[in-house]
Every structure is written in structure tokens, then in C-alpha cells.
Amino acid sequence: MKAGRYGIYGGQYVPETLMSALIELEETYARVLADPEFSRRLSWYLHEYAGRETALTFCENLSRDLGCRVYLKREDLLHGGAHKLNNTLGQALMAKFMGKRRLIAETGAGQHGVATAIAGAALGLPVEVYMGEVDTRRQALNVFRMELLGARVVPVASGTRTLKDAINAAMRDWVANLRDTHYLLGSCVGPHPFPRIVRDFQSVIGEEARRQVLEREGRLPDTVVACVGGGSNAIGIFYPFVNDDVALVGVEAGGEGLDTDRHGASLSRGSVGVFQGALSYLLQDADGQALETHSVAAGLDHPSVGPEHAMLKDSGRVRYEAVTDAEALAAFRYLSRTEGIIPALESAHAVAYALRAAEDLDKDGILVVNLSGRGDKDVADVANLHGGAA
Amino acid sequence: MSRIAGLFARKNPVFIGFTVAGDPGIGASSGVAKTMIDAGVDLLEVAVPYSDPVADGPVIERAHVRALRAGTTPDDAFALVREVRGYAPALPVVLFTYYNIVHRRGPERFFSEAAAAGADGVLIVDLPVEESGEVAPYAARHGIDRIALIAPTTSPERQHAILSGASGFVYLISLEGVTGERDRLSSGIAGLVGAVREKTDLPLAVGFGVSRPEHVAAVAAAGANGVIVGSALVRLIEEHSSDETGMHEALATAIIALRGGLVPQSRT
Ligand SMILES: Cc1ncc(COP(=O)(O)O)c(C=O)c1O
């Protein structure tokens, strides 16, 4: 396979000006991978600062209810409330090793922006976060959180004013400020080497989960489920299981249904295309223009997906399914009441699918669900949707 | 000799104007192109509108949005090229596009349609040399020049690799950043022109940020064979959105003024 490719997918489809930065990033990444000082410092931040390892919680009530053994991988317990910090600490530390003096990031729901602001504050790097104007209104609380953490939030008024336009704006900033700025991309998308770097930093989820389930059960799980926006929490938990006899299921945003044009299911309903630097699956029209997407979960509201998922879909190693807004909202409330855990709406998609997957498992079957984040950020939104009633 | 080679052999330096197909509307776009040609554009760059133009600054991005809102498709961009070809048979036309537009049609079909419309070159702004093998054979088969981009951040080794597959002319990006008007021109242009000149005999044109007659003069003085103006013209379309006559006048006036910065040089 060509470097930076996952099967036919991936690559570096970027303006020439960016190529030098991608080459520098690739070289730095190879260097820090071999540097014991980098591993030592990252490990310190992950354990002492962020709170790793995260629990793999056996859910007694859920297991009784679903008729199989259900575990949640608790990325909601990571500092910041989502898996995003695994990646931002890794990349921010890398930026330090590169001598960069400034971090920029895009954010949709605000989770990656918050995680970047946290990493920037911890490592002493100023942070600017691009956020679609629509999202700054939808996620006003996270805007405040980022500002509290010392980051500057830049509303993006171009295009659809959501996540994809925030990525475009961050890329434009990066092109103009390559020498002192690191673009801290938040998912396993974009040009090589980003998909690889993000996957590696998120793989700690799967490495821990695999060890934890072996310790607890003496065997590997039957099924691992994760939600897929750009795909970083999913690739993080899947990757260490890829060569095992374990079913892997990625759950996309079904929005108002896959038969409508209001969803974010790029793998289930998209076609192959180049978007924001990589060849992957893409929701696009007949001419190649990216389509507007929809999901109740802002973090899944994106027209494309990481190239490694595209390869895993084609090879059949991972199955990709979709869950609608309504199913995710039901799962949001279900998990809250059944286990006392309020999931992020993104993660609620994985929970919703788990309810379906459990039907195929007997009582000894083991199901691991990646709970990528906690739902505090979504509580106000859900309250509005339900007219204030819980 | 191709139309592009012919132009650069005949004239030095040349004035290259940029417009987004379908801006401000599908019908109005050909009027814009004709005004630009009448006012003295030597080579026309026609952008295919795209939903996510990451190499472009706000002015050109808004033009892409206007064109898409007007319903412009790649077919309309080809139709515009065809119309320009009829209007100015000798004038070279380069299609400027993002790669997904090409990928979606398939490079074979894209280059064949571009050639049939009468385009002379294609510039794919987000297809670096590493990925350009995907289109090279089709460009060659249809006799279309692949206009290569070199940035200030491009290493000497990459410059070599890029130039080995380039034809027509080479597009030098004047600055580290996206398209858009700047008050001052980057100071590194002469150095970039000089460094690339040592590696190729192809004509060199400089773009990004060139927005005033004195910038045009500075680019020419730096030894470039062409100067490319985009945002400074596109902005006029936006500013005169409700006054078509005024828009045409403003475009013509601006092009004449910008061209005034060019002093004919003998081609070295
Ligand atoms: C909690 C949570 N889960 C999942 C996602 C989706 O991203 P990815 O697919 O990269 O994990 C997000 C994105 O904002 C998120 O906040």
C-alpha cells in the first residue's frame, strides 16, 4: 500500500502551499514515535492529567434488560468529557516538539474545540478555534467553555456555517501561518498523515478495552460498537481488534432516515469522492459538490468520513449501520434512566444500535459499546426538543 | 504551437484574468468574460464553482457560492469556455478546478469535455504532484496543458518533480496563504521567479494577492512572464451585483488600470 493510503483511500489532496507542512508533520510524527521522552510525557498527561485509563463498566441493569453481557468503555469519564482529549494532548505535545507556537482547530459540537483549548492551556499554547456560526449558536455553552479555557473562538460565516466550513476556515488559516501554527485536526479525516496520527492517538481506547475485557471475561467480546462522525472514537476502539474474531460495527447518523436527504451517513449512503484532502466516502451530488447533512448530534453532522473506515467498509471487516435522530434520542433517555449515565448524543447512536445488536447475542454474549462522551453538553438541547420535560 | 505557447511567445508579460463560471449568474457570466477580454485580458482563467474552495479567500469563495446558488454546474463552465472560444478564437483559456469535480466525472470524461469545449489548460488546485498521476494520461491524450502550481513553501526537490510534469505555463503562488487582495505584495517574488527560472523554460505567471497596478508592475519587474489577477476583479462583480452596466464598466476600468502596470519586456 502507498504511504498515506488505506486501500485506494486517503492521500493528500491539498493545495501545494500545504504540502510542506504535511511533509514536516509526517517527519515530526516519525521522530516523536521513536522518542522515549515524547512517550513518557504523553503517558504522563494521559494518566495523571486526563484520567486514563478509563473504566470498562459492566452494566448490570442494561445486561439484564438486553439479555447479554454489556460493557461500556467510559470515554465520557475522560477529562473534558469525551475521547477527543486523547488526540488533542498527543497532537499538542507534538506541536511543542515541532516548535510551533500556536494551535488552531475546527469544532462542530464544540467538544474538539474544548479538548484543544484544554490541551493548549495545559501545554501553554494559545488556541484559536474555528466554529460555524450556526454551531456557535447551537452550542453556546461550549463557546463559553472554550473562552473560559483561554481559547479564542472564531465564528465562520461562510458556506453552510457548520463543521465542514469550520474545517475549511482552519485550513485557510493554516496555509497562511504554517511556520508557527499547528492545525490540530479533530478526527481521523483530512490529508495524510492526519488520519494515521489521530488513529494512533485514539487507539489507546481499544488497547485498554481489549486488555480490560480479557482480564474480566477471559475472552474477547463478540461485538464492539462505536458511533462514526469523522470516525476517530470508532477507529480508536476498533483498531486493536481488527485482527481478532470480533464483530465491529460503526454507527452513523441516520438523521431523519436514510431515505430522506437529511442524514449524515456518508458510508451507508455516500459515494467515493475527494473531500478536505482525502479520498473517501462522501455525501455529494452528481457534480461532486458536498451535500448538506443533518444529525441531532452535531459531532456526526458531516458529509465525509475518515479514509480508513472507507477501506474497512469495502473489505467488509467493519459493518456500518445507521441510527435515526429519534432512536438516538430514545437511547439518550434510556441509558440515563437505566444506568445513571447521560451519554453524548453522538454516543447515544452507538447505544441505540447496541439495543439492536443485543438481539443476536445470547446471555453469555459480550457486547462492548464505546461511550465516546458524556451528555451534559446536550442536556439543554434535548430539554428544548422535549418541551422542557425529562 | 498551442494557444498558450503562442501567447507567451508573442507577448511578454501577459495579463491573466480570473472569473468564476456562473458568477454573478449563468447567463451573466459570459458577459463578464467578454468584458474582460475586450478590456485586455490575454488569457482567461475560468473557475468551476465548488462547494468547498479551501485554497480561496473570502471574496472568491463568495463567488463560488453565488455561482452555485445560481445553479451553475461543470457543464455550464464548459459552455462558458465554448462561448469564449467562439468569441475570441485565439485567446487561451484555462479551467481552474478543485479535484473532486474532476474525480466525480472521471478524469477521462472531464479532460475530453474540457478539450471539446476548447480549453487549453487545466489547473487542479488541490491535486499536488504526488497525486497527479491520476489525471496525467488524460490531459496528454486530449492535448490539454496541466498547469502546475509552485508555492513559496515548495522545496527545490519538489519544484523539480512538479516541473517535470508541467506544461503550458507555471503558476507561482506569490504568498503563503489563500487567494485575496493584499495591500502589499510579498517580498519574495523575485527570489521565487529566479529560483524556478533556473529549472524550466516554461513561462512563469505569478498570482495570489496581486491586486493593484503597482503590484502588477512589481511582478513584471521580478521577471515573471505573466500576472494573474483574481479577487480584485471578482470583488467588483460582488460590489455591482445590482447594477450590471456599472459592473462591466468597473471591470473594464480596473483591467485597463491593472494592465497599465505592465511594461513590455523582451522574453529572455
Ligand atoms: C462525544 C463525541 N463522540 C463522537 C464524536 C464524533 O467524532 P468521531 O467520529 O471522530 O469520534 C464527537 C464529535 O464531536 C463527539 O463529541
mmCIF file of N, CA and C in Angstrom, chain A residues 102-214:
data_model
loop_
_atom_site.group_PDB
_atom_site.id
_atom_site.type_symbol
_atom_site.label_atom_id
_atom_site.label_comp_id
_atom_site.label_asym_id
_atom_site.label_seq_id
_atom_site.Cartn_x
_atom_site.Cartn_y
_atom_site.Cartn_z
ATOM 1 N N ARG A 102 1.476 28.082 18.236
ATOM 2 C CA ARG A 102 0.049 28.398 18.198
ATOM 3 C C ARG A 102 -0.712 27.184 17.684
ATOM 4 N N LEU A 103 -1.893 26.934 18.281
ATOM 5 C CA LEU A 103 -2.740 25.842 17.809
ATOM 6 C C LEU A 103 -4.012 26.418 17.207
ATOM 7 N N ILE A 104 -4.439 25.834 16.085
ATOM 8 C CA ILE A 104 -5.770 26.145 15.581
ATOM 9 C C ILE A 104 -6.541 24.838 15.459
ATOM 10 N N ALA A 105 -7.851 24.934 15.547
ATOM 11 C CA ALA A 105 -8.683 23.743 15.453
ATOM 12 C C ALA A 105 -10.037 24.138 14.901
ATOM 13 N N GLU A 106 -10.765 23.128 14.390
ATOM 14 C CA GLU A 106 -12.152 23.307 13.992
ATOM 15 C C GLU A 106 -13.018 22.626 15.039
ATOM 16 N N THR A 107 -14.231 23.048 15.156
ATOM 17 C CA THR A 107 -15.116 22.269 16.015
ATOM 18 C C THR A 107 -16.546 22.358 15.515
ATOM 19 N N GLY A 108 -17.300 21.285 15.742
ATOM 20 C CA GLY A 108 -18.714 21.272 15.358
ATOM 21 C C GLY A 108 -19.530 21.457 16.618
ATOM 22 N N ALA A 109 -19.617 20.369 17.397
ATOM 23 C CA ALA A 109 -20.362 20.425 18.655
ATOM 24 C C ALA A 109 -19.637 21.271 19.681
ATOM 25 N N GLY A 110 -18.349 21.455 19.474
ATOM 26 C CA GLY A 110 -17.571 22.190 20.455
ATOM 27 C C GLY A 110 -16.678 21.277 21.276
ATOM 28 N N GLN A 111 -16.901 19.948 21.187
ATOM 29 C CA GLN A 111 -16.118 19.024 22.016
ATOM 30 C C GLN A 111 -14.641 19.039 21.649
ATOM 31 N N HIS A 112 -14.357 18.999 20.349
ATOM 32 C CA HIS A 112 -12.951 19.023 19.947
ATOM 33 C C HIS A 112 -12.331 20.393 20.248
ATOM 34 N N GLY A 113 -13.123 21.439 20.105
ATOM 35 C CA GLY A 113 -12.632 22.773 20.445
ATOM 36 C C GLY A 113 -12.290 22.861 21.926
ATOM 37 N N VAL A 114 -13.161 22.320 22.759
ATOM 38 C CA VAL A 114 -12.913 22.322 24.196
ATOM 39 C C VAL A 114 -11.660 21.490 24.505
ATOM 40 N N ALA A 115 -11.554 20.318 23.873
ATOM 41 C CA ALA A 115 -10.397 19.453 24.140
ATOM 42 C C ALA A 115 -9.098 20.119 23.675
ATOM 43 N N THR A 116 -9.169 20.873 22.577
ATOM 44 C CA THR A 116 -7.978 21.585 22.113
ATOM 45 C C THR A 116 -7.650 22.721 23.071
ATOM 46 N N ALA A 117 -8.681 23.426 23.539
ATOM 47 C CA ALA A 117 -8.460 24.517 24.489
ATOM 48 C C ALA A 117 -7.828 23.982 25.777
ATOM 49 N N ILE A 118 -8.282 22.812 26.209
ATOM 50 C CA ILE A 118 -7.711 22.204 27.422
ATOM 51 C C ILE A 118 -6.232 21.867 27.192
ATOM 52 N N ALA A 119 -5.962 21.194 26.075
ATOM 53 C CA ALA A 119 -4.574 20.794 25.803
ATOM 54 C C ALA A 119 -3.687 22.028 25.646
ATOM 55 N N GLY A 120 -4.212 23.062 24.991
ATOM 56 C CA GLY A 120 -3.436 24.295 24.817
ATOM 57 C C GLY A 120 -3.123 24.950 26.146
ATOM 58 N N ALA A 121 -4.134 24.993 27.025
ATOM 59 C CA ALA A 121 -3.917 25.594 28.335
ATOM 60 C C ALA A 121 -2.882 24.776 29.118
ATOM 61 N N ALA A 122 -3.025 23.457 29.076
ATOM 62 C CA ALA A 122 -2.114 22.603 29.846
ATOM 63 C C ALA A 122 -0.683 22.716 29.339
ATOM 64 N N LEU A 123 -0.524 22.866 28.025
ATOM 65 C CA LEU A 123 0.811 22.869 27.448
ATOM 66 C C LEU A 123 1.321 24.272 27.125
ATOM 67 N N GLY A 124 0.531 25.278 27.483
ATOM 68 C CA GLY A 124 0.999 26.647 27.297
ATOM 69 C C GLY A 124 1.041 27.110 25.852
ATOM 70 N N LEU A 125 0.067 26.662 25.033
ATOM 71 C CA LEU A 125 -0.008 27.105 23.638
ATOM 72 C C LEU A 125 -1.324 27.854 23.413
ATOM 73 N N PRO A 126 -1.264 29.063 22.834
ATOM 74 C CA PRO A 126 -2.512 29.763 22.546
ATOM 75 C C PRO A 126 -3.336 29.020 21.492
ATOM 76 N N VAL A 127 -4.655 29.091 21.629
ATOM 77 C CA VAL A 127 -5.562 28.303 20.787
ATOM 78 C C VAL A 127 -6.597 29.208 20.127
ATOM 79 N N GLU A 128 -6.788 29.002 18.821
ATOM 80 C CA GLU A 128 -7.929 29.620 18.142
ATOM 81 C C GLU A 128 -8.785 28.519 17.546
ATOM 82 N N VAL A 129 -10.078 28.603 17.787
ATOM 83 C CA VAL A 129 -10.979 27.551 17.339
ATOM 84 C C VAL A 129 -11.966 28.119 16.330
ATOM 85 N N TYR A 130 -12.011 27.525 15.145
ATOM 86 C CA TYR A 130 -12.993 27.910 14.135
ATOM 87 C C TYR A 130 -14.263 27.102 14.336
ATOM 88 N N MET A 131 -15.378 27.803 14.320
ATOM 89 C CA MET A 131 -16.657 27.144 14.590
ATOM 90 C C MET A 131 -17.716 27.798 13.717
ATOM 91 N N GLY A 132 -18.466 26.979 13.009
ATOM 92 C CA GLY A 132 -19.537 27.508 12.167
ATOM 93 C C GLY A 132 -20.465 28.388 12.985
ATOM 94 N N GLU A 133 -20.905 29.479 12.363
ATOM 95 C CA GLU A 133 -21.747 30.429 13.074
ATOM 96 C C GLU A 133 -23.011 29.747 13.623
ATOM 97 N N VAL A 134 -23.573 28.838 12.811
ATOM 98 C CA VAL A 134 -24.767 28.113 13.248
ATOM 99 C C VAL A 134 -24.461 27.327 14.515
ATOM 100 N N ASP A 135 -23.276 26.681 14.538
ATOM 101 C CA ASP A 135 -22.913 25.866 15.695
ATOM 102 C C ASP A 135 -22.617 26.721 16.928
ATOM 103 N N THR A 136 -22.057 27.930 16.715
ATOM 104 C CA THR A 136 -21.785 28.768 17.894
ATOM 105 C C THR A 136 -23.090 29.097 18.603
ATOM 106 N N ARG A 137 -24.166 29.159 17.831
ATOM 107 C CA ARG A 137 -25.465 29.419 18.468
ATOM 108 C C ARG A 137 -26.032 28.155 19.088
ATOM 109 N N ARG A 138 -25.909 27.010 18.338
ATOM 110 C CA ARG A 138 -26.449 25.752 18.865
ATOM 111 C C ARG A 138 -25.715 25.304 20.123
ATOM 112 N N GLN A 139 -24.428 25.642 20.220
ATOM 113 C CA GLN A 139 -23.604 25.115 21.311
ATOM 114 C C GLN A 139 -22.979 26.263 22.099
ATOM 115 N N ALA A 140 -23.827 27.210 22.480
ATOM 116 C CA ALA A 140 -23.329 28.424 23.133
ATOM 117 C C ALA A 140 -22.537 28.113 24.406
ATOM 118 N N LEU A 141 -22.950 27.087 25.121
ATOM 119 C CA LEU A 141 -22.276 26.749 26.368
ATOM 120 C C LEU A 141 -20.820 26.334 26.111
ATOM 121 N N ASN A 142 -20.605 25.562 25.040
ATOM 122 C CA ASN A 142 -19.239 25.153 24.728
ATOM 123 C C ASN A 142 -18.381 26.323 24.253
ATOM 124 N N VAL A 143 -19.018 27.310 23.602
ATOM 125 C CA VAL A 143 -18.266 28.517 23.235
ATOM 126 C C VAL A 143 -17.748 29.165 24.510
ATOM 127 N N PHE A 144 -18.611 29.255 25.500
ATOM 128 C CA PHE A 144 -18.202 29.852 26.769
ATOM 129 C C PHE A 144 -17.104 29.018 27.442
ATOM 130 N N ARG A 145 -17.260 27.706 27.396
ATOM 131 C CA ARG A 145 -16.226 26.832 27.987
ATOM 132 C C ARG A 145 -14.866 27.077 27.330
ATOM 133 N N MET A 146 -14.868 27.144 26.002
ATOM 134 C CA MET A 146 -13.596 27.363 25.302
ATOM 135 C C MET A 146 -12.988 28.691 25.705
ATOM 136 N N GLU A 147 -13.840 29.720 25.805
ATOM 137 C CA GLU A 147 -13.323 31.041 26.165
ATOM 138 C C GLU A 147 -12.804 31.046 27.598
ATOM 139 N N LEU A 148 -13.513 30.349 28.452
ATOM 140 C CA LEU A 148 -13.069 30.217 29.840
ATOM 141 C C LEU A 148 -11.687 29.566 29.908
ATOM 142 N N LEU A 149 -11.454 28.638 28.990
ATOM 143 C CA LEU A 149 -10.170 27.926 28.959
ATOM 144 C C LEU A 149 -9.094 28.734 28.237
ATOM 145 N N GLY A 150 -9.447 29.944 27.847
ATOM 146 C CA GLY A 150 -8.438 30.829 27.274
ATOM 147 C C GLY A 150 -8.360 30.798 25.763
ATOM 148 N N ALA A 151 -9.233 30.040 25.100
ATOM 149 C CA ALA A 151 -9.181 29.970 23.637
ATOM 150 C C ALA A 151 -9.992 31.111 23.029
ATOM 151 N N ARG A 152 -9.635 31.461 21.783
ATOM 152 C CA ARG A 152 -10.423 32.427 21.049
ATOM 153 C C ARG A 152 -11.295 31.654 20.071
ATOM 154 N N VAL A 153 -12.585 31.911 20.086
ATOM 155 C CA VAL A 153 -13.496 31.215 19.178
ATOM 156 C C VAL A 153 -13.811 32.139 18.000
ATOM 157 N N VAL A 154 -13.560 31.648 16.789
ATOM 158 C CA VAL A 154 -13.793 32.451 15.594
ATOM 159 C C VAL A 154 -15.018 31.911 14.857
ATOM 160 N N PRO A 155 -16.134 32.659 14.857
ATOM 161 C CA PRO A 155 -17.321 32.169 14.143
ATOM 162 C C PRO A 155 -17.082 32.198 12.632
ATOM 163 N N VAL A 156 -17.503 31.142 11.942
ATOM 164 C CA VAL A 156 -17.297 31.042 10.495
ATOM 165 C C VAL A 156 -18.635 31.263 9.798
ATOM 166 N N ALA A 157 -18.679 32.313 8.966
ATOM 167 C CA ALA A 157 -19.952 32.694 8.353
ATOM 168 C C ALA A 157 -20.051 32.230 6.901
ATOM 169 N N SER A 158 -19.092 31.439 6.422
ATOM 170 C CA SER A 158 -19.120 31.049 5.007
ATOM 171 C C SER A 158 -19.786 29.690 4.824
ATOM 172 N N GLY A 159 -20.170 29.422 3.575
ATOM 173 C CA GLY A 159 -20.750 28.128 3.211
ATOM 174 C C GLY A 159 -21.995 27.812 4.024
ATOM 175 N N THR A 160 -22.031 26.583 4.568
ATOM 176 C CA THR A 160 -23.198 26.169 5.346
ATOM 177 C C THR A 160 -23.087 26.597 6.815
ATOM 178 N N ARG A 161 -21.969 27.256 7.166
ATOM 179 C CA ARG A 161 -21.742 27.752 8.530
ATOM 180 C C ARG A 161 -21.763 26.657 9.576
ATOM 181 N N THR A 162 -21.309 25.451 9.176
ATOM 182 C CA THR A 162 -21.226 24.362 10.150
ATOM 183 C C THR A 162 -19.824 23.757 10.099
ATOM 184 N N LEU A 163 -19.717 22.514 10.570
ATOM 185 C CA LEU A 163 -18.400 21.902 10.773
ATOM 186 C C LEU A 163 -17.515 21.911 9.529
ATOM 187 N N LYS A 164 -18.080 21.559 8.365
ATOM 188 C CA LYS A 164 -17.212 21.472 7.194
ATOM 189 C C LYS A 164 -16.620 22.831 6.845
ATOM 190 N N ASP A 165 -17.375 23.885 7.081
ATOM 191 C CA ASP A 165 -16.869 25.224 6.791
ATOM 192 C C ASP A 165 -15.852 25.663 7.832
ATOM 193 N N ALA A 166 -16.019 25.161 9.060
ATOM 194 C CA ALA A 166 -15.018 25.435 10.090
ATOM 195 C C ALA A 166 -13.686 24.779 9.712
ATOM 196 N N ILE A 167 -13.750 23.567 9.150
ATOM 197 C CA ILE A 167 -12.520 22.896 8.688
ATOM 198 C C ILE A 167 -11.892 23.705 7.554
ATOM 199 N N ASN A 168 -12.717 24.153 6.596
ATOM 200 C CA ASN A 168 -12.182 24.977 5.501
ATOM 201 C C ASN A 168 -11.479 26.211 6.049
ATOM 202 N N ALA A 169 -12.113 26.867 7.027
ATOM 203 C CA ALA A 169 -11.541 28.096 7.579
ATOM 204 C C ALA A 169 -10.223 27.805 8.298
ATOM 205 N N ALA A 170 -10.179 26.689 9.017
ATOM 206 C CA ALA A 170 -8.943 26.333 9.720
ATOM 207 C C ALA A 170 -7.833 26.030 8.708
ATOM 208 N N MET A 171 -8.196 25.349 7.598
ATOM 209 C CA MET A 171 -7.181 25.058 6.575
ATOM 210 C C MET A 171 -6.656 26.351 5.963
ATOM 211 N N ARG A 172 -7.542 27.319 5.772
ATOM 212 C CA ARG A 172 -7.108 28.604 5.202
ATOM 213 C C ARG A 172 -6.166 29.329 6.157
ATOM 214 N N ASP A 173 -6.478 29.299 7.431
ATOM 215 C CA ASP A 173 -5.597 29.903 8.424
ATOM 216 C C ASP A 173 -4.238 29.205 8.381
ATOM 217 N N TRP A 174 -4.281 27.873 8.327
ATOM 218 C CA TRP A 174 -3.034 27.104 8.364
ATOM 219 C C TRP A 174 -2.152 27.446 7.165
ATOM 220 N N VAL A 175 -2.747 27.509 5.973
ATOM 221 C CA VAL A 175 -1.977 27.835 4.768
ATOM 222 C C VAL A 175 -1.230 29.155 4.949
ATOM 223 N N ALA A 176 -1.845 30.082 5.686
ATOM 224 C CA ALA A 176 -1.246 31.413 5.826
ATOM 225 C C ALA A 176 -0.272 31.498 6.997
ATOM 226 N N ASN A 177 -0.262 30.501 7.875
ATOM 227 C CA ASN A 177 0.549 30.603 9.097
ATOM 228 C C ASN A 177 1.316 29.327 9.421
ATOM 229 N N LEU A 178 1.743 28.651 8.343
ATOM 230 C CA LEU A 178 2.363 27.338 8.510
ATOM 231 C C LEU A 178 3.549 27.330 9.463
ATOM 232 N N ARG A 179 4.302 28.407 9.440
ATOM 233 C CA ARG A 179 5.595 28.333 10.133
ATOM 234 C C ARG A 179 5.444 28.244 11.637
ATOM 235 N N ASP A 180 4.456 28.959 12.201
ATOM 236 C CA ASP A 180 4.373 28.931 13.666
ATOM 237 C C ASP A 180 3.127 28.222 14.189
ATOM 238 N N THR A 181 2.285 27.692 13.278
ATOM 239 C CA THR A 181 0.990 27.173 13.701
ATOM 240 C C THR A 181 0.850 25.684 13.408
ATOM 241 N N HIS A 182 0.307 24.947 14.378
ATOM 242 C CA HIS A 182 -0.095 23.568 14.100
ATOM 243 C C HIS A 182 -1.613 23.511 13.996
ATOM 244 N N TYR A 183 -2.087 22.864 12.921
ATOM 245 C CA TYR A 183 -3.519 22.640 12.782
ATOM 246 C C TYR A 183 -3.843 21.327 13.481
ATOM 247 N N LEU A 184 -4.577 21.437 14.576
ATOM 248 C CA LEU A 184 -4.901 20.255 15.361
ATOM 249 C C LEU A 184 -6.255 19.711 14.901
ATOM 250 N N LEU A 185 -6.193 18.866 13.900
ATOM 251 C CA LEU A 185 -7.408 18.310 13.303
ATOM 252 C C LEU A 185 -8.033 17.316 14.281
ATOM 253 N N GLY A 186 -9.366 17.339 14.358
ATOM 254 C CA GLY A 186 -10.038 16.639 15.443
ATOM 255 C C GLY A 186 -10.537 15.246 15.156
ATOM 256 N N SER A 187 -10.423 14.767 13.930
ATOM 257 C CA SER A 187 -10.876 13.409 13.673
ATOM 258 C C SER A 187 -9.933 12.766 12.665
ATOM 259 N N CYS A 188 -10.179 11.484 12.363
ATOM 260 C CA CYS A 188 -9.245 10.752 11.505
ATOM 261 C C CYS A 188 -9.564 11.026 10.036
ATOM 262 N N VAL A 189 -9.741 12.297 9.723
ATOM 263 C CA VAL A 189 -10.076 12.725 8.370
ATOM 264 C C VAL A 189 -8.932 13.584 7.831
ATOM 265 N N GLY A 190 -9.150 14.204 6.667
ATOM 266 C CA GLY A 190 -8.157 15.117 6.131
ATOM 267 C C GLY A 190 -7.025 14.379 5.438
ATOM 268 N N PRO A 191 -6.036 15.155 4.981
ATOM 269 C CA PRO A 191 -4.919 14.570 4.232
ATOM 270 C C PRO A 191 -3.984 13.765 5.133
ATOM 271 N N HIS A 192 -3.303 12.799 4.559
ATOM 272 C CA HIS A 192 -2.220 12.114 5.238
ATOM 273 C C HIS A 192 -1.212 13.160 5.735
ATOM 274 N N PRO A 193 -0.651 13.095 6.943
ATOM 275 C CA PRO A 193 -0.723 11.973 7.878
ATOM 276 C C PRO A 193 -1.793 12.089 8.964
ATOM 277 N N PHE A 194 -2.755 13.025 8.837
ATOM 278 C CA PHE A 194 -3.727 13.190 9.926
ATOM 279 C C PHE A 194 -4.508 11.918 10.274
ATOM 280 N N PRO A 195 -5.055 11.190 9.288
ATOM 281 C CA PRO A 195 -5.848 10.014 9.678
ATOM 282 C C PRO A 195 -5.033 9.007 10.499
ATOM 283 N N ARG A 196 -3.767 8.867 10.139
ATOM 284 C CA ARG A 196 -2.887 7.937 10.852
ATOM 285 C C ARG A 196 -2.592 8.443 12.269
ATOM 286 N N ILE A 197 -2.261 9.716 12.387
ATOM 287 C CA ILE A 197 -1.900 10.294 13.689
ATOM 288 C C ILE A 197 -3.083 10.206 14.653
ATOM 289 N N VAL A 198 -4.256 10.603 14.163
ATOM 290 C CA VAL A 198 -5.439 10.600 15.030
ATOM 291 C C VAL A 198 -5.796 9.167 15.427
ATOM 292 N N ARG A 199 -5.710 8.256 14.496
ATOM 293 C CA ARG A 199 -5.993 6.853 14.829
ATOM 294 C C ARG A 199 -5.022 6.351 15.905
ATOM 295 N N ASP A 200 -3.756 6.649 15.724
ATOM 296 C CA ASP A 200 -2.776 6.160 16.703
ATOM 297 C C ASP A 200 -3.049 6.737 18.094
ATOM 298 N N PHE A 201 -3.327 8.033 18.161
ATOM 299 C CA PHE A 201 -3.568 8.634 19.481
ATOM 300 C C PHE A 201 -4.877 8.140 20.093
ATOM 301 N N GLN A 202 -5.849 7.772 19.262
ATOM 302 C CA GLN A 202 -7.119 7.270 19.813
ATOM 303 C C GLN A 202 -7.088 5.768 20.088
ATOM 304 N N SER A 203 -6.080 5.075 19.582
ATOM 305 C CA SER A 203 -6.052 3.613 19.747
ATOM 306 C C SER A 203 -5.908 3.183 21.200
ATOM 307 N N VAL A 204 -5.519 4.117 22.048
ATOM 308 C CA VAL A 204 -5.434 3.803 23.474
ATOM 309 C C VAL A 204 -6.787 3.299 23.989
ATOM 310 N N ILE A 205 -7.861 3.753 23.371
ATOM 311 C CA ILE A 205 -9.202 3.303 23.798
ATOM 312 C C ILE A 205 -9.326 1.797 23.602
ATOM 313 N N GLY A 206 -8.994 1.347 22.397
ATOM 314 C CA GLY A 206 -9.149 -0.072 22.080
ATOM 315 C C GLY A 206 -8.126 -0.944 22.800
ATOM 316 N N GLU A 207 -6.915 -0.413 22.953
ATOM 317 C CA GLU A 207 -5.888 -1.188 23.651
ATOM 318 C C GLU A 207 -6.318 -1.465 25.090
ATOM 319 N N GLU A 208 -6.812 -0.435 25.743
ATOM 320 C CA GLU A 208 -7.292 -0.633 27.122
ATOM 321 C C GLU A 208 -8.499 -1.564 27.142
ATOM 322 N N ALA A 209 -9.451 -1.314 26.261
ATOM 323 C CA ALA A 209 -10.693 -2.091 26.286
ATOM 324 C C ALA A 209 -10.412 -3.573 26.058
ATOM 325 N N ARG A 210 -9.476 -3.850 25.134
ATOM 326 C CA ARG A 210 -9.145 -5.239 24.818
ATOM 327 C C ARG A 210 -8.549 -5.927 26.051
ATOM 328 N N ARG A 211 -7.614 -5.241 26.699
ATOM 329 C CA ARG A 211 -6.986 -5.808 27.902
ATOM 330 C C ARG A 211 -8.021 -5.949 29.021
ATOM 331 N N GLN A 212 -8.844 -4.926 29.203
ATOM 332 C CA GLN A 212 -9.817 -4.954 30.299
ATOM 333 C C GLN A 212 -10.822 -6.082 30.130
ATOM 334 N N VAL A 213 -11.282 -6.288 28.912
ATOM 335 C CA VAL A 213 -12.305 -7.320 28.721
ATOM 336 C C VAL A 213 -11.681 -8.704 28.869
ATOM 337 N N LEU A 214 -10.419 -8.841 28.441
ATOM 338 C CA LEU A 214 -9.730 -10.128 28.621
ATOM 339 C C LEU A 214 -9.542 -10.429 30.102
#
